[in-house]
XYZ file of C-alpha atoms in Angstrom:
231
model
C -35.602 -9.573 32.034
C -35.554 -13.305 31.326
C -33.035 -15.308 33.321
C -32.089 -17.425 30.286
C -31.914 -16.728 26.584
C -32.249 -19.853 24.435
C -31.480 -20.083 20.733
C -33.794 -22.801 19.551
C -35.732 -24.286 16.637
C -39.175 -25.798 17.011
C -38.313 -28.680 14.679
C -35.139 -29.650 16.566
C -35.441 -32.515 19.090
C -32.245 -31.451 20.856
C -33.638 -27.973 21.411
C -36.917 -29.484 22.581
C -34.972 -31.301 25.309
C -33.733 -28.044 26.770
C -36.990 -26.149 26.398
C -38.725 -28.913 28.348
C -36.114 -28.673 31.111
C -36.612 -24.910 31.355
C -40.370 -25.372 31.528
C -40.169 -28.165 34.110
C -38.010 -25.955 36.313
C -40.198 -22.908 35.854
C -37.290 -20.810 34.589
C -38.227 -17.603 32.821
C -36.602 -17.618 29.379
C -36.493 -15.734 26.122
C -36.683 -18.000 23.084
C -34.978 -16.954 19.858
C -36.108 -19.077 16.939
C -33.419 -20.021 14.407
C -34.313 -21.133 10.887
C -31.927 -24.065 10.511
C -32.295 -24.004 6.725
C -31.404 -20.329 6.547
C -29.341 -19.469 9.613
C -28.525 -15.786 10.085
C -24.877 -14.813 9.655
C -24.581 -13.690 13.285
C -25.521 -17.149 14.565
C -22.008 -18.423 13.875
C -20.774 -16.194 16.688
C -23.431 -17.558 19.049
C -23.055 -21.250 18.235
C -19.529 -22.466 17.413
C -20.971 -25.766 16.115
C -23.725 -24.063 14.144
C -26.351 -26.015 16.087
C -29.208 -25.381 18.476
C -29.796 -25.244 21.335
C -27.498 -22.628 22.793
C -28.273 -20.797 26.017
C -27.016 -17.554 27.467
C -27.250 -17.268 31.244
C -25.488 -14.402 32.968
C -21.915 -14.502 31.610
C -22.203 -18.140 30.496
C -22.900 -19.197 26.926
C -23.355 -22.962 26.647
C -24.157 -25.337 23.795
C -24.884 -29.080 23.388
C -28.248 -30.051 24.861
C -27.065 -32.694 27.363
C -24.459 -30.322 28.782
C -26.923 -27.437 28.864
C -29.435 -29.573 30.737
C -26.942 -30.592 33.416
C -25.912 -26.938 33.769
C -29.552 -25.960 34.275
C -29.887 -28.720 36.854
C -26.975 -27.252 38.790
C -27.957 -23.575 38.680
C -31.716 -24.162 39.044
C -31.819 -27.174 41.378
C -35.583 -27.127 42.027
C -37.406 -29.212 41.150
C -34.587 -31.747 40.847
C -34.320 -33.676 37.591
C -31.367 -35.846 38.629
C -31.140 -38.272 41.572
C -29.343 -37.283 44.766
C -27.695 -40.697 45.038
C -24.306 -40.603 43.214
C -24.662 -44.147 41.911
C -28.115 -43.572 40.468
C -26.979 -40.214 39.101
C -24.197 -42.049 37.250
C -26.761 -44.506 35.874
C -28.838 -41.576 34.640
C -25.807 -40.212 32.783
C -25.191 -43.637 31.241
C -28.720 -43.631 29.852
C -28.340 -40.106 28.502
C -25.138 -41.237 26.788
C -27.040 -44.223 25.369
C -29.586 -41.813 23.914
C -26.840 -39.704 22.341
C -24.521 -42.419 21.033
C -26.760 -45.421 20.325
C -30.437 -44.594 20.073
C -30.555 -41.327 18.129
C -27.857 -42.343 15.582
C -29.860 -45.485 14.752
C -33.009 -43.373 14.403
C -31.377 -41.016 11.912
C -29.399 -43.652 10.030
C -32.603 -45.572 9.372
C -34.230 -42.454 7.974
C -31.183 -41.487 5.908
C -30.478 -44.923 4.438
C -31.777 -45.437 0.907
C -30.555 -49.017 0.490
C -33.203 -51.576 1.471
C -30.709 -53.915 3.155
C -29.182 -51.069 5.139
C -32.636 -49.968 6.193
C -33.283 -53.473 7.492
C -29.979 -53.513 9.343
C -30.760 -50.223 11.075
C -34.321 -51.357 11.776
C -32.906 -54.415 13.523
C -30.467 -52.311 15.538
C -33.154 -49.849 16.588
C -35.403 -52.772 17.543
C -32.670 -54.126 19.821
C -32.229 -50.700 21.410
C -35.953 -50.565 22.165
C -35.917 -54.017 23.743
C -32.901 -52.981 25.826
C -34.754 -49.868 26.988
C -37.803 -51.957 27.881
C -35.850 -54.566 29.834
C -32.983 -52.662 31.421
C -34.658 -49.283 31.678
C -38.272 -49.766 32.616
C -38.476 -53.313 33.928
C -35.177 -53.354 35.862
C -34.496 -49.731 36.743
C -37.911 -48.095 36.877
C -39.712 -51.182 38.218
C -43.263 -50.012 39.045
C -42.551 -46.310 38.478
C -44.002 -44.259 35.655
C -40.656 -42.794 34.615
C -37.237 -44.046 33.551
C -35.741 -43.842 37.037
C -38.904 -44.669 38.969
C -41.540 -42.310 40.333
C -39.971 -38.983 39.331
C -39.372 -37.289 36.000
C -35.670 -36.925 35.205
C -33.292 -35.667 32.562
C -33.290 -39.210 31.186
C -36.981 -39.004 30.282
C -36.515 -35.576 28.726
C -33.413 -36.715 26.810
C -35.230 -39.555 25.044
C -38.744 -38.216 24.616
C -38.316 -35.908 21.574
C -37.489 -38.851 19.297
C -40.547 -40.759 20.421
C -42.537 -37.604 19.713
C -41.166 -37.861 16.165
C -41.682 -41.615 15.836
C -44.632 -40.901 13.548
C -42.118 -39.857 10.869
C -40.144 -43.086 11.236
C -43.361 -45.085 10.959
C -44.544 -43.045 7.984
C -41.334 -43.321 5.933
C -39.876 -46.637 7.082
C -42.883 -48.510 8.478
C -41.256 -48.997 11.894
C -43.562 -49.347 14.888
C -42.767 -49.751 18.552
C -42.441 -53.479 19.326
C -45.570 -54.999 20.854
C -43.545 -56.387 23.753
C -42.456 -52.883 24.812
C -45.504 -52.411 27.019
C -43.764 -50.372 29.716
C -42.248 -48.094 27.091
C -45.719 -47.485 25.670
C -47.073 -46.692 29.138
C -44.232 -44.221 29.684
C -44.982 -42.565 26.370
C -48.605 -42.063 27.411
C -47.533 -40.496 30.709
C -45.030 -38.206 29.016
C -47.562 -36.978 26.464
C -49.619 -35.493 29.295
C -46.794 -33.398 30.743
C -47.332 -29.653 30.271
C -43.721 -29.239 29.114
C -44.274 -31.852 26.410
C -47.583 -30.386 25.322
C -46.015 -26.917 25.155
C -43.128 -28.026 22.921
C -44.575 -30.808 20.748
C -45.580 -30.245 17.138
C -48.483 -31.851 15.229
C -47.637 -35.195 13.543
C -47.891 -33.699 10.064
C -45.136 -31.214 10.931
C -42.721 -34.016 11.777
C -43.677 -35.965 8.669
C -43.025 -32.925 6.499
C -39.803 -31.985 8.282
C -38.315 -35.472 8.103
C -39.088 -35.908 4.408
C -35.619 -34.510 3.687
C -34.043 -37.234 5.845
C -36.111 -40.000 4.283
C -35.005 -38.912 0.802
C -31.405 -38.249 1.948
C -31.673 -34.556 1.166
C -30.994 -33.383 4.717
C -28.162 -30.937 5.164
C -26.513 -29.278 8.120
C -24.538 -30.398 11.125
C -26.902 -33.094 12.409
C -27.271 -34.779 9.059
C -23.519 -34.704 8.467
C -22.888 -36.207 11.898
C -25.325 -39.050 11.330
C -23.796 -39.931 7.967
C -20.466 -40.558 9.657
C -21.832 -43.340 11.888
């Protein structure tokens, strides 16, 4: 029997985060695919927020990808995906919070916005986030390492990567490219694309372009879309 049951959706970047963590840790899991456009009635009892991912492990049922990932880090400590040093571990959590509260909202708001001026405003904000990641993340924190925190893959890398995997949709619908000066970010992206956990969970570019058409035309529905509209 699988150690973990995960309720997931291939199109969901939050669920991709957790699937990558499970794969990196070599945890045996059963994946239950949820159609987010046509969720089964029973899913409301599994996921109080109506979102994926949700995991079931022993008597524990846990939702919200960042919280799930830290839980998995605690119960399956090898290989470690968080630093041992408390200070650096706190820095890692700050970056994960930045992904959740700054970076991903700007990503979605840019896609959802139909007004040209608002699109430009969100483009500018996302551009500043990318420059911040380049300077404070890779040049200051990572230094010569290949990953966010240096030489080792961490939950920070896995928390950000799914949106860079989907950047093709942002470029397709809003013409936004990674800034030329973000050279370290580009190098990181190339390293991440070779990881088996990334290759096992990524979708072809055309899938992301098709899936995000509803965001680009402001037809997206569901919890994530509603959350992003409130920012």
